[in-house]
Every structure is written in structure tokens, then in C-alpha cells.
Tab-separated table of C-alpha atoms in Angstrom:
chain	number	residue	atom	x	y	z
A	1	MET	CA	-27.377	31.121	-3.794
A	2	ILE	CA	-24.226	31.206	-5.887
A	3	ILE	CA	-23.005	27.950	-7.467
A	4	ASN	CA	-19.362	27.574	-8.517
A	5	ASP	CA	-19.136	24.357	-10.528
A	6	PRO	CA	-16.526	24.810	-13.294
A	7	GLN	CA	-16.604	21.157	-14.391
A	8	LYS	CA	-20.399	20.882	-14.162
A	9	LEU	CA	-20.249	18.038	-11.647
A	10	LEU	CA	-23.703	18.765	-10.230
A	11	THR	CA	-25.562	16.173	-12.257
A	12	THR	CA	-28.631	16.482	-9.984
A	13	PRO	CA	-30.796	19.594	-10.441
A	14	ILE	CA	-30.876	21.877	-7.398
A	15	LYS	CA	-34.387	21.789	-5.934
A	16	ASP	CA	-36.028	25.099	-5.020
A	17	ASN	CA	-36.370	24.080	-1.363
A	18	TRP	CA	-32.638	23.358	-1.222
A	19	LYS	CA	-31.627	26.869	-2.265
A	20	ILE	CA	-30.341	28.906	0.656
A	21	PRO	CA	-29.931	32.689	0.335
A	22	ASN	CA	-26.512	34.250	0.814
A	23	ARG	CA	-24.667	30.938	0.490
A	24	VAL	CA	-22.034	29.775	-1.988
A	25	LEU	CA	-21.878	26.148	-3.149
A	26	GLU	CA	-18.429	25.359	-4.509
A	27	ILE	CA	-17.610	22.094	-6.277
A	28	PRO	CA	-13.817	21.651	-6.631
A	29	PRO	CA	-12.706	20.452	-10.100
A	30	HIS	CA	-11.702	16.869	-9.204
A	31	GLY	CA	-13.851	15.309	-11.913
A	32	ILE	CA	-16.016	13.479	-9.348
A	33	PRO	CA	-19.778	14.109	-9.686
A	34	LEU	CA	-21.694	14.521	-6.442
A	35	HIS	CA	-24.117	11.741	-5.615
A	36	PRO	CA	-27.702	13.059	-5.142
A	37	LYS	CA	-27.755	11.803	-1.546
A	38	SER	CA	-24.562	13.703	-0.754
A	39	LEU	CA	-26.031	16.883	-2.177
A	40	GLU	CA	-29.136	16.432	-0.070
A	41	LYS	CA	-27.020	16.002	3.072
A	42	LEU	CA	-25.212	19.242	2.329
A	43	PHE	CA	-28.411	21.267	2.123
A	44	LEU	CA	-30.094	19.579	5.081
A	45	THR	CA	-27.031	20.369	7.194
A	46	ALA	CA	-26.984	23.956	5.962
A	47	LYS	CA	-30.612	24.446	7.036
A	48	GLU	CA	-29.537	23.708	10.610
A	49	ASN	CA	-26.072	25.200	10.578
A	50	ASN	CA	-24.800	28.574	9.416
A	51	SER	CA	-21.105	27.640	9.477
A	52	ILE	CA	-18.887	26.462	6.626
A	53	ILE	CA	-19.851	22.940	5.525
A	54	VAL	CA	-17.320	20.569	3.950
A	55	PHE	CA	-18.081	17.252	2.225
A	56	GLN	CA	-15.266	14.682	2.125
A	57	PRO	CA	-16.464	11.041	1.887
A	58	THR	CA	-14.889	8.222	3.898
A	59	LEU	CA	-15.207	4.451	3.642
A	60	PRO	CA	-16.131	2.699	6.905
A	61	ILE	CA	-13.223	0.901	8.605
A	62	LEU	CA	-10.782	1.455	5.726
A	63	SER	CA	-10.598	5.192	6.328
A	64	GLU	CA	-9.383	4.312	9.839
A	65	LEU	CA	-6.827	1.867	8.397
A	66	ASP	CA	-4.662	4.172	6.256
A	67	LEU	CA	-6.931	4.414	3.204
A	68	PRO	CA	-5.685	7.474	1.294
A	69	THR	CA	-7.743	10.575	1.983
A	70	TYR	CA	-10.458	11.302	-0.560
A	71	PRO	CA	-10.508	14.822	-2.044
A	72	ILE	CA	-12.930	17.390	-0.673
A	73	LEU	CA	-15.853	17.296	-3.088
A	74	ALA	CA	-17.981	20.268	-1.953
A	75	TYR	CA	-18.004	23.400	0.171
A	76	LEU	CA	-21.073	25.331	1.249
A	77	TYR	CA	-20.235	28.617	2.953
A	78	PRO	CA	-21.721	32.031	3.799
A	79	GLN	CA	-21.433	34.507	0.950
A	80	GLN	CA	-19.885	37.187	3.202
A	81	LEU	CA	-16.758	34.998	3.388
A	82	SER	CA	-16.168	35.227	-0.379
A	83	ASN	CA	-13.411	37.842	-0.097
A	84	ILE	CA	-11.300	35.645	2.182
A	85	TRP	CA	-12.486	32.271	0.962
A	86	SER	CA	-9.261	31.219	-0.784
A	87	GLN	CA	-7.331	31.654	2.491
A	88	LEU	CA	-10.009	29.837	4.499
A	89	GLN	CA	-10.104	26.983	1.989
A	90	ALA	CA	-6.332	26.476	2.262
A	91	LYS	CA	-6.546	26.500	6.078
A	92	ILE	CA	-9.370	23.928	6.071
A	93	ALA	CA	-7.380	21.657	3.766
A	94	ALA	CA	-4.319	21.981	6.022
A	95	LEU	CA	-6.410	21.203	9.094
A	96	LEU	CA	-7.943	18.082	7.525
A	97	THR	CA	-4.547	16.758	6.446
A	98	GLY	CA	-3.051	17.355	9.899
A	99	LYS	CA	-0.643	20.036	8.674
A	100	THR	CA	-1.958	22.563	11.175
A	101	SER	CA	-3.793	22.524	14.483
A	102	ASN	CA	-5.312	25.979	14.084
A	103	LYS	CA	-9.041	25.813	14.653
A	104	ILE	CA	-11.473	27.020	12.019
A	105	PRO	CA	-15.205	26.584	12.657
A	106	PHE	CA	-16.668	24.286	10.027
A	107	THR	CA	-18.887	21.210	9.824
A	108	LEU	CA	-17.457	18.117	8.133
A	109	ILE	CA	-19.794	15.655	6.415
A	110	TYR	CA	-17.998	12.362	5.890
A	111	GLU	CA	-20.382	9.487	6.630
A	112	ILE	CA	-22.036	8.034	3.548
A	113	ASP	CA	-24.430	5.165	2.855
A	114	LEU	CA	-23.811	2.114	0.652
A	115	ASP	CA	-25.015	3.770	-2.578
A	116	GLU	CA	-22.599	6.623	-2.025
A	117	GLN	CA	-19.773	4.228	-1.100
A	118	LEU	CA	-20.148	2.422	-4.415
A	119	HIS	CA	-20.373	5.733	-6.276
A	120	TYR	CA	-17.219	7.271	-4.785
A	121	PHE	CA	-15.092	4.243	-3.936
A	122	THR	CA	-15.751	2.057	-6.983
A	123	ASN	CA	-17.076	4.118	-9.916
A	124	HIS	CA	-14.820	7.127	-9.345
A	125	TYR	CA	-12.137	5.952	-6.917
A	126	GLY	CA	-9.402	5.448	-9.513
A	127	LYS	CA	-9.807	9.017	-10.705
A	128	ALA	CA	-9.925	10.475	-7.180
A	129	VAL	CA	-7.018	8.601	-5.561
A	130	ASN	CA	-3.733	7.280	-6.960
A	131	PRO	CA	-2.090	4.075	-5.704
A	132	SER	CA	0.056	4.636	-2.650
A	133	TYR	CA	2.717	2.492	-4.335
A	134	VAL	CA	3.299	0.157	-7.261
A	135	ARG	CA	5.049	-3.184	-6.779
A	136	VAL	CA	7.382	-3.604	-9.737
A	137	ILE	CA	8.284	-7.267	-10.317
A	138	VAL	CA	11.488	-6.965	-12.348
A	139	GLY	CA	12.078	-10.705	-12.813
A	140	ASN	CA	11.295	-14.250	-11.711
A	141	THR	CA	14.691	-15.508	-10.523
A	142	CYS	CA	16.661	-15.565	-7.283
A	143	ASN	CA	20.202	-16.573	-6.363
A	144	LEU	CA	19.014	-18.350	-3.175
A	145	LYS	CA	16.547	-21.139	-2.381
A	146	CYS	CA	15.338	-20.223	1.099
A	147	VAL	CA	13.401	-23.014	2.783
A	148	MET	CA	10.225	-20.961	3.408
A	149	CYS	CA	10.084	-19.213	0.021
A	150	PRO	CA	6.952	-20.097	-2.018
A	151	TYR	CA	8.708	-18.999	-5.206
A	152	HIS	CA	12.211	-20.509	-5.197
A	153	SER	CA	12.435	-23.079	-2.366
A	154	SER	CA	13.572	-26.561	-3.378
A	155	LEU	CA	10.613	-27.831	-1.348
A	156	PHE	CA	7.893	-25.703	-2.946
A	157	LYS	CA	9.055	-25.056	-6.496
A	158	PRO	CA	8.483	-28.698	-7.609
A	159	THR	CA	4.844	-28.319	-6.496
A	160	HIS	CA	4.200	-25.294	-8.723
A	161	THR	CA	1.304	-25.635	-11.153
A	162	THR	CA	2.143	-22.547	-13.237
A	163	ASP	CA	5.193	-21.789	-15.356
A	164	PHE	CA	5.871	-18.296	-14.001
A	165	PHE	CA	9.055	-19.375	-12.242
A	166	GLN	CA	10.230	-21.576	-15.122
A	167	GLY	CA	13.012	-20.214	-17.309
A	168	LYS	CA	14.128	-16.602	-16.991
A	169	LYS	CA	11.654	-13.743	-17.179
A	170	GLN	CA	12.972	-10.215	-16.950
A	171	MET	CA	11.235	-6.852	-17.223
A	172	SER	CA	12.226	-4.988	-20.371
A	173	TRP	CA	13.905	-1.597	-20.225
A	174	GLU	CA	11.044	-0.172	-22.296
A	175	MET	CA	8.562	-1.196	-19.591
A	176	MET	CA	10.835	0.192	-16.888
A	177	GLU	CA	10.989	3.536	-18.697
A	178	ARG	CA	7.192	3.685	-18.914
A	179	LEU	CA	6.824	2.818	-15.226
A	180	ALA	CA	9.306	5.508	-14.230
A	181	GLN	CA	7.387	8.062	-16.286
A	182	ASP	CA	3.912	6.969	-15.146
A	183	CYS	CA	4.811	6.771	-11.454
A	184	GLY	CA	6.872	9.936	-11.564
A	185	LYS	CA	4.128	11.963	-13.215
A	186	ALA	CA	1.557	10.751	-10.666
A	187	GLY	CA	3.894	10.956	-7.650
A	188	ILE	CA	3.547	7.225	-6.884
A	189	SER	CA	6.168	5.349	-4.871
A	190	ILE	CA	7.751	2.123	-6.166
A	191	LEU	CA	8.497	-1.126	-4.296
A	192	ILE	CA	10.960	-3.572	-5.887
A	193	GLY	CA	11.709	-7.133	-4.792
A	194	SER	CA	8.430	-8.824	-3.906
A	195	VAL	CA	9.046	-12.255	-5.490
A	196	GLU	CA	12.540	-12.004	-6.971
A	197	GLU	CA	16.096	-10.936	-6.191
A	198	PRO	CA	16.075	-7.542	-7.927
A	199	LEU	CA	19.862	-7.093	-7.925
A	200	LEU	CA	20.002	-9.822	-10.583
A	201	HIS	CA	18.431	-7.399	-13.077
A	202	PRO	CA	21.292	-5.734	-15.000
A	203	GLN	CA	19.447	-2.377	-15.264
A	204	ILE	CA	18.062	-2.107	-11.740
A	205	VAL	CA	20.285	0.836	-10.792
A	206	ASP	CA	19.415	2.658	-14.028
A	207	PHE	CA	15.716	2.077	-13.316
A	208	ILE	CA	15.987	3.530	-9.808
A	209	GLN	CA	17.928	6.527	-11.065
A	210	LEU	CA	15.497	7.204	-13.917
A	211	SER	CA	12.492	6.823	-11.606
A	212	ARG	CA	13.866	9.392	-9.182
A	213	GLN	CA	14.700	11.750	-12.053
A	214	GLN	CA	11.125	11.406	-13.314
A	215	GLY	CA	9.728	12.414	-9.908
A	216	VAL	CA	9.059	9.121	-8.103
A	217	PRO	CA	9.035	10.217	-4.426
A	218	LYS	CA	10.199	6.959	-2.823
A	219	ILE	CA	11.797	3.746	-4.056
A	220	HIS	CA	12.091	0.734	-1.758
A	221	LEU	CA	14.194	-2.340	-2.510
A	222	THR	CA	14.009	-5.753	-0.808
A	223	THR	CA	17.059	-7.972	-1.299
A	224	ASN	CA	18.794	-10.930	0.302
A	225	GLY	CA	21.957	-8.835	0.369
A	226	GLN	CA	24.334	-11.424	-1.089
A	227	LEU	CA	24.985	-9.219	-4.144
A	228	LEU	CA	25.053	-5.955	-2.204
A	229	ASP	CA	28.775	-5.382	-2.584
A	230	GLU	CA	30.516	-1.999	-2.333
A	231	ASN	CA	30.004	-1.066	-6.005
A	232	ARG	CA	26.284	-1.909	-6.001
A	233	ALA	CA	25.730	-0.226	-2.652
A	234	THR	CA	27.384	2.973	-3.869
A	235	SER	CA	25.486	2.901	-7.168
A	236	LEU	CA	22.098	2.307	-5.508
A	237	LEU	CA	22.575	5.117	-3.021
A	238	LYS	CA	23.790	7.561	-5.675
A	239	ALA	CA	20.813	6.583	-7.868
A	240	GLY	CA	18.456	7.797	-5.148
A	241	LEU	CA	17.246	4.665	-3.343
A	242	THR	CA	15.157	5.817	-0.367
A	243	SER	CA	14.812	2.585	1.653
A	244	ILE	CA	16.108	-0.969	1.649
A	245	ASP	CA	15.142	-4.189	3.434
A	246	ILE	CA	17.846	-6.842	3.716
A	247	SER	CA	16.367	-10.276	4.499
A	248	ILE	CA	18.694	-12.190	6.854
A	249	ASP	CA	16.506	-14.486	9.032
A	250	ALA	CA	19.383	-15.630	11.237
A	251	ALA	CA	21.925	-14.544	13.813
A	252	THR	CA	24.462	-17.346	13.287
A	253	PRO	CA	26.185	-18.878	10.259
A	254	GLU	CA	24.683	-22.290	11.068
A	255	THR	CA	21.069	-21.067	11.032
A	256	TYR	CA	21.666	-18.912	7.957
A	257	LEU	CA	23.021	-21.910	6.097
A	258	GLN	CA	20.031	-23.982	7.208
A	259	VAL	CA	17.452	-21.362	6.160
A	260	ARG	CA	19.102	-19.587	3.236
A	261	GLY	CA	21.887	-21.902	2.181
A	262	ALA	CA	24.431	-19.143	1.692
A	263	ASP	CA	27.301	-17.172	3.229
A	264	PHE	CA	26.236	-15.487	6.484
A	265	ASN	CA	29.431	-13.478	6.866
A	266	ARG	CA	29.050	-12.000	3.397
A	267	VAL	CA	25.551	-10.609	4.002
A	268	GLU	CA	26.518	-9.199	7.407
A	269	SER	CA	29.597	-7.556	5.934
A	270	ASN	CA	27.529	-6.163	3.038
A	271	VAL	CA	24.975	-4.590	5.376
A	272	ILE	CA	27.644	-3.000	7.587
A	273	ASN	CA	29.440	-1.630	4.513
A	274	PHE	CA	26.136	-0.322	3.091
A	275	LEU	CA	25.550	1.635	6.303
A	276	LYS	CA	29.073	3.089	6.177
A	277	ILE	CA	28.700	4.098	2.520
A	278	ARG	CA	25.277	5.616	3.227
A	279	ASP	CA	26.708	7.762	6.008
A	280	ARG	CA	29.733	8.754	3.951
A	281	LEU	CA	27.515	9.873	1.051
A	282	GLY	CA	25.117	11.687	3.363
A	283	SER	CA	22.203	9.650	2.029
A	284	SER	CA	18.898	9.502	3.942
A	285	CYS	CA	18.156	5.944	2.742
A	286	GLU	CA	16.415	3.975	5.506
A	287	VAL	CA	17.935	0.566	6.224
A	288	ARG	CA	15.961	-2.325	7.682
A	289	THR	CA	17.005	-5.917	8.383
A	290	SER	CA	14.359	-8.648	8.535
A	291	PHE	CA	13.917	-11.956	10.334
A	292	VAL	CA	11.361	-14.659	9.485
A	293	ARG	CA	10.320	-16.874	12.398
A	294	ASN	CA	11.047	-20.101	10.593
A	295	LYS	CA	10.303	-23.539	11.953
A	296	ASP	CA	13.099	-24.842	14.216
A	297	VAL	CA	14.611	-21.356	14.618
A	298	THR	CA	14.748	-20.600	18.319
A	299	VAL	CA	13.546	-17.603	20.288
A	300	GLU	CA	17.123	-17.202	21.471
A	301	GLU	CA	18.269	-16.821	17.866
A	302	GLU	CA	15.632	-14.147	17.292
A	303	GLN	CA	16.872	-12.273	20.365
A	304	LEU	CA	20.464	-12.498	19.138
A	305	PHE	CA	19.350	-11.009	15.812
A	306	PHE	CA	17.477	-8.269	17.649
A	307	ASN	CA	20.486	-7.389	19.790
A	308	ARG	CA	22.827	-7.492	16.806
A	309	TRP	CA	20.923	-5.065	14.576
A	310	LEU	CA	18.689	-2.746	16.590
A	311	SER	CA	21.455	-0.258	17.378
A	312	LYS	CA	22.842	-0.347	13.831
A	313	VAL	CA	19.903	-0.066	11.415
A	314	ASP	CA	16.834	2.171	11.301
A	315	SER	CA	14.428	-0.669	12.042
A	316	ILE	CA	14.059	-4.430	12.378
A	317	PHE	CA	11.299	-6.320	10.604
A	318	VAL	CA	10.174	-9.613	12.210
A	319	LEU	CA	7.722	-11.763	10.217
A	320	ASN	CA	5.631	-14.788	11.082
A	321	VAL	CA	6.298	-17.525	8.579
A	322	ALA	CA	3.620	-18.086	5.933
A	323	GLU	CA	2.928	-21.190	3.872
A	324	TYR	CA	0.779	-21.880	0.847
A	325	GLN	CA	-1.869	-24.375	1.951
A	326	GLU	CA	-4.449	-25.722	-0.511
A	327	THR	CA	-5.689	-22.372	-1.809
A	328	ASN	CA	-4.280	-19.529	0.285
A	329	MET	CA	-1.345	-18.177	2.232
A	330	ARG	CA	-1.616	-19.250	5.860
A	331	LEU	CA	0.304	-18.003	8.893
A	332	LYS	CA	1.668	-20.529	11.359
A	333	ASP	CA	1.295	-17.916	14.138
A	334	THR	CA	-0.259	-14.472	14.424
A	335	ASN	CA	0.721	-11.649	16.739
A	336	GLN	CA	-1.629	-11.469	19.695
A	337	SER	CA	-1.147	-7.768	20.488
A	338	VAL	CA	-3.485	-6.819	17.624
A	339	GLN	CA	-6.324	-9.144	18.662
A	340	LYS	CA	-8.186	-6.498	20.655
A	341	SER	CA	-8.140	-4.100	17.710
A	342	LEU	CA	-9.163	-6.888	15.329
A	343	GLN	CA	-12.165	-7.723	17.485
A	344	TYR	CA	-13.128	-4.043	17.628
A	345	TYR	CA	-13.106	-3.643	13.841
A	346	GLN	CA	-14.827	-6.969	13.198
A	347	GLN	CA	-17.588	-5.998	15.590
A	348	LYS	CA	-17.849	-2.573	13.984
A	349	ALA	CA	-17.989	-4.092	10.486
A	350	GLY	CA	-20.318	-6.925	11.492
A	351	GLY	CA	-17.724	-9.433	10.264
A	352	ARG	CA	-15.338	-8.854	7.393
A	353	TRP	CA	-14.517	-5.403	6.080
A	354	PRO	CA	-13.241	-4.659	2.546
A	355	CYS	CA	-9.592	-5.478	1.955
A	356	LEU	CA	-7.445	-2.348	1.805
A	357	PHE	CA	-4.857	-3.556	-0.706
A	358	PRO	CA	-6.777	-3.013	-4.004
A	359	PHE	CA	-7.417	0.559	-2.812
A	360	ILE	CA	-3.726	1.356	-2.283
A	361	GLU	CA	-1.529	-0.856	-4.486
A	362	MET	CA	-1.034	-2.648	-7.758
A	363	ALA	CA	1.690	-5.019	-8.957
A	364	VAL	CA	3.167	-5.004	-12.465
A	365	LEU	CA	4.611	-8.325	-13.651
A	366	PRO	CA	7.385	-8.577	-16.274
A	367	ASP	CA	4.865	-9.831	-18.863
A	368	GLY	CA	2.575	-6.819	-18.327
A	369	ARG	CA	-0.046	-8.533	-16.185
A	370	ILE	CA	-1.437	-6.602	-13.238
A	371	TYR	CA	-1.989	-8.190	-9.835
A	372	TYR	CA	-3.405	-6.416	-6.822
A	373	CYS	CA	-2.020	-7.660	-3.487
A	374	ILE	CA	0.616	-9.787	-1.777
A	375	GLU	CA	-1.803	-12.739	-1.646
A	376	THR	CA	-2.104	-12.827	-5.450
A	377	LEU	CA	1.687	-12.646	-5.741
A	378	PHE	CA	2.052	-15.451	-3.193
A	379	ARG	CA	-0.046	-17.633	-5.520
A	380	LEU	CA	2.023	-16.894	-8.636
A	381	GLY	CA	3.435	-20.392	-8.724
A	382	PHE	CA	0.211	-22.146	-7.786
A	383	ASP	CA	-2.810	-20.444	-9.362
A	384	LYS	CA	-3.045	-19.910	-13.114
A	385	ASP	CA	-6.625	-18.631	-12.854
A	386	ILE	CA	-5.965	-15.318	-11.080
A	387	GLU	CA	-7.446	-12.601	-13.252
A	388	SER	CA	-5.051	-9.923	-14.388
A	389	LEU	CA	-6.665	-6.508	-13.909
A	390	GLY	CA	-5.011	-5.010	-16.955
A	391	ASN	CA	-2.278	-5.228	-19.567
A	392	TYR	CA	0.566	-2.767	-19.157
A	393	HIS	CA	1.648	-3.377	-22.742
A	394	GLN	CA	-1.612	-1.833	-23.936
A	395	GLN	CA	-2.735	0.488	-21.109
A	396	THR	CA	-1.298	3.168	-18.873
A	397	LEU	CA	-1.204	2.679	-15.119
A	398	GLN	CA	-3.960	5.276	-14.739
A	399	GLU	CA	-6.200	3.505	-17.259
A	400	ILE	CA	-5.733	0.228	-15.377
A	401	TRP	CA	-6.165	1.743	-11.887
A	402	SER	CA	-9.428	3.452	-12.821
A	403	GLY	CA	-10.562	0.714	-15.226
A	404	ASP	CA	-13.562	-1.590	-15.068
A	405	LEU	CA	-11.704	-4.578	-13.586
A	406	PHE	CA	-10.357	-2.654	-10.597
A	407	GLN	CA	-13.752	-0.991	-10.170
A	408	GLN	CA	-15.515	-4.348	-10.066
A	409	LEU	CA	-13.017	-5.778	-7.580
A	410	ARG	CA	-13.524	-2.830	-5.225
A	411	ARG	CA	-17.303	-3.161	-5.609
A	412	ASP	CA	-17.172	-6.871	-4.747
A	413	LEU	CA	-15.024	-6.114	-1.693
A	414	ILE	CA	-17.372	-3.412	-0.418
A	415	LEU	CA	-20.394	-5.673	-0.952
A	416	ASN	CA	-18.491	-8.735	0.342
A	417	LYS	CA	-19.431	-10.696	-2.778
A	418	LEU	CA	-16.307	-12.828	-3.096
A	419	GLU	CA	-17.662	-16.270	-3.994
A	420	LYS	CA	-16.128	-16.133	-7.473
A	421	ARG	CA	-12.833	-14.561	-6.335
A	422	THR	CA	-10.713	-17.503	-5.196
A	423	ALA	CA	-7.776	-15.330	-4.124
A	424	CYS	CA	-10.043	-13.232	-1.880
A	425	LYS	CA	-12.681	-15.636	-0.614
A	426	ASP	CA	-10.582	-17.528	1.938
A	427	CYS	CA	-7.787	-14.977	2.365
A	428	ASP	CA	-6.643	-13.852	5.820
A	429	MET	CA	-4.401	-11.019	4.688
A	430	TRP	CA	-7.169	-8.382	4.878
A	431	MET	CA	-6.771	-8.613	8.671
A	432	SER	CA	-3.075	-7.709	8.419
A	433	GLN	CA	-4.058	-4.082	7.815
A	434	VAL	CA	-4.885	-3.577	11.502
A	435	MET	CA	-1.892	-2.079	13.300
A	436	ASN	CA	-0.973	-1.722	16.945
A	437	ARG	CA	1.537	0.951	17.959
A	438	GLU	CA	3.300	0.931	21.307
A	439	THR	CA	6.580	1.699	23.029
A	440	LYS	CA	8.263	-1.366	24.498
A	441	ASP	CA	11.786	-1.852	25.885
A	442	GLU	CA	12.819	1.583	24.605
A	443	CYS	CA	11.587	0.678	21.107
A	444	GLN	CA	8.732	1.918	19.012
A	445	VAL	CA	6.872	-1.208	17.898
A	446	LEU	CA	4.405	-1.409	15.028
A	447	THR	CA	2.556	-4.753	15.008
A	448	THR	CA	0.173	-6.438	12.558
A	449	THR	CA	-0.987	-10.056	12.425
A	450	VAL	CA	2.019	-10.774	10.178
A	451	THR	CA	4.812	-8.472	11.261
A	452	GLU	CA	6.512	-6.622	14.070
A	453	ILE	CA	8.617	-3.590	13.188
A	454	TYR	CA	11.014	-2.343	15.861
A	455	SER	CA	12.792	0.993	15.773
A	456	GLN	CA	14.715	2.843	18.444
A	457	VAL	CA	12.880	5.621	20.262
């Protein structure tokens, strides 16, 4: 048996009874050592099967819920294929990523036990898989005080028990430069506007432009649209913005004033002008308008919003209103169309499955702290005890993502040991990762417990 292991990732000695004549064991150089149990599975399968064998670990439930694909960690193949192996390897990779439908006979090993899950998805996950995106919190201020907002509402802000939203906090240009470089080098997308109005930051356009120049594949911006005038719209699109969400939450001036306390005609005009400028520039930036189902806002108003925007923008984002209650974000209503899928996964998991968010995202605050999901951001004004998982002033994104604190969080989630994690213990947001896709009323609809996203077929 020939062993190709350039990085010496086979930390377990190969037993004599595992060795199979005329086979090649290839360990790709991803820096991830094979767990002894995985190695044993490879050889046991090879005893019964003469085809190509591929090992690519998955995490139960999460690998069905958009967890990024883990690298292939081992191949075991007949030696007579050595001359054409590089072509076969590329075809197998394309088949597993859905880039081709051409059939190649091989056996895929993907199921792993708990020891292997902890090995691959906690100890080595940060090295194997990058974040799908980084939430960049560029400031702590907003020009509106929307009634439902946990950060800036006149109702909720007086109840804050932290000082995060006191005074003016703004991400430095030095930090923005580092983020652009780190995310660009790793090919990580950036989301801006999770807790703040990002157009208030004087260097937001420069940040987007630099990020795209550094290789960031996608940059999304969420804004209330009041500042999205012609000059900003043109600058954002020329800088390379790839998608934008304009939060409107109303279909009439009266409701907009009630919910957002601002000029309805201005935001509508800004969105229409943004679309015109996008088309004139030939930009591919996706435009989405959003509507929160606030208390006392009627179904008729929601339908008016739907009718107003569906034919104009790329998609419409409808959200169930959330409130901070005692310790966690709570939804007033949840979408029923996902209940069947939720029950399926809960039955399959025997209860709660690990939350997906710390496996796909991280959030960088202006002071360098690192949070790890929308729930932790929702608590920014209320919970001073949330543990930061790193310090971006002292560490790179990669060091934080693969560091001990993220590793321990993922371990606790896999083991469901959340008693000491107040943000996780009573959270409901882990269920929002289940999605239902359907075509309804000539629309493609993507539904979670929190949102409905409508786009024209």
C-alpha cells in the first residue's frame, strides 16, 4: 500500500491488518489530522469495497442546514488509477460540490460518532472552514428611533443596563483596513448594519471599496434608507456594493411615521432612485426592501407593501417582530410553514441540535470585541456579561475563529452543555436555521421561524 501524506497527518500508526495491497491512501494537505476511528472506517470499508473511497465528515443536522462543506480529508483508491488520479480527484470534488452531475463510482464516508465530531468540528473546525460572513458593526448610533428597535427605541433605550449605546462609538479606519485585508485574503463576505445606521459612518464607502479591492466577494448593507440620496447611492454602487436591504416597515406615510418617526416619501424616493442608478451603472447589486410585522400594523398594510415593491425590487423581506424579554429575544409570532420541518429535525436530533451561527459567522464590534450571533448582538444593550470570543486589536480574524474560545463554544453546542452560557441556554434563534422553500402566488418563498423572503419567479 502506498501512503501519500505530505503533511504527516496520519498520527495513528497503520496496523498491519489494515494494509491493503495495490491501494493508495492519500491525505490532502488541509492540516487536519485524521481521527483514529475515521482511519479505521476507511480500511474496514476498503476490505468490503474495491471502489474509490472518500472521507468527508459531516455534522448531524447542521450539515443539512447550510453548514459549510468540510474538506475531503482522505482518499483510498486502487493503485491502477494512479495515472489518471488527478483528473478523477477533480471530478469527485466537482460532483460533491454539485458542480457536475457526471457519475463516478466511489463510496463516500461521512457519518461520524461524537468523538470524531468533537475532533473535526471543535478542535480543527476553525482551520478547516472559514466564516461564511463577518458582521462588521461600524458604530453604535442611528438617525431614527424605531418603536421595535432594541438598540435605539425611545421605549427600550432607557431600560439598557450597558453603556454600549451611550455616547458615540465608531469603528476606526485602521480596524476597517485590517478587516478588508483579513476578509479579502480569506474570501469572506461582509455584512454591515446589524445594530447601527452604517451610512452615518463617514468612511463607509471607502471601506466597501477597499474591501472589494482586497478580494471580499460580497458586501451587504442594511440601512433605513433616509440617507440614501443620489450621491451616496452612486458612490456605494461604484464602490462595489453587492446587496442592500432597505428597512421600510410601512406602506403609508401614517404608519411609517408611527413606526419609524421619519419621512416616508423620502425613503420611497431614495429606493426608486437607487434602482434607477443601479440600472444606469449596470450594477448587479441586489436590492431588497423589508417589512417588520409590528404591533398594530394591519395585514392590509403588509399586503399594500407587498404589492408596492414585489415588481420593483429583487426580493421582499418580511420579519416577525422580536422583543427582548427578561433574558432573551422572543418572537411574538412564528411562521407555521416551517413547523413540519422543525418537528422532523427535533425528532432526528432527540431535542435540540447545535446552533449553526457560531459555525458560520462572527461579529466585530467597534471596540474590537467579538460576538458570535444575532442573539448576542440583540443583547448588546442589556447584557454586560456576554463573553467576547477574542480581541481584534490583538488577534487576527483567523486566530480568533480557530481559537480556544470559539472551539469551546462549538464543543458546548455539540454536547448541549449550555447551563453557563446565558445567551444560548434559553435562546430560540437556533430554530431559525430551518428553512422552507416553496412557490406561492408566482413567488419563490423562503421561510424560517423569523422571516419570509419573497422573490418573483
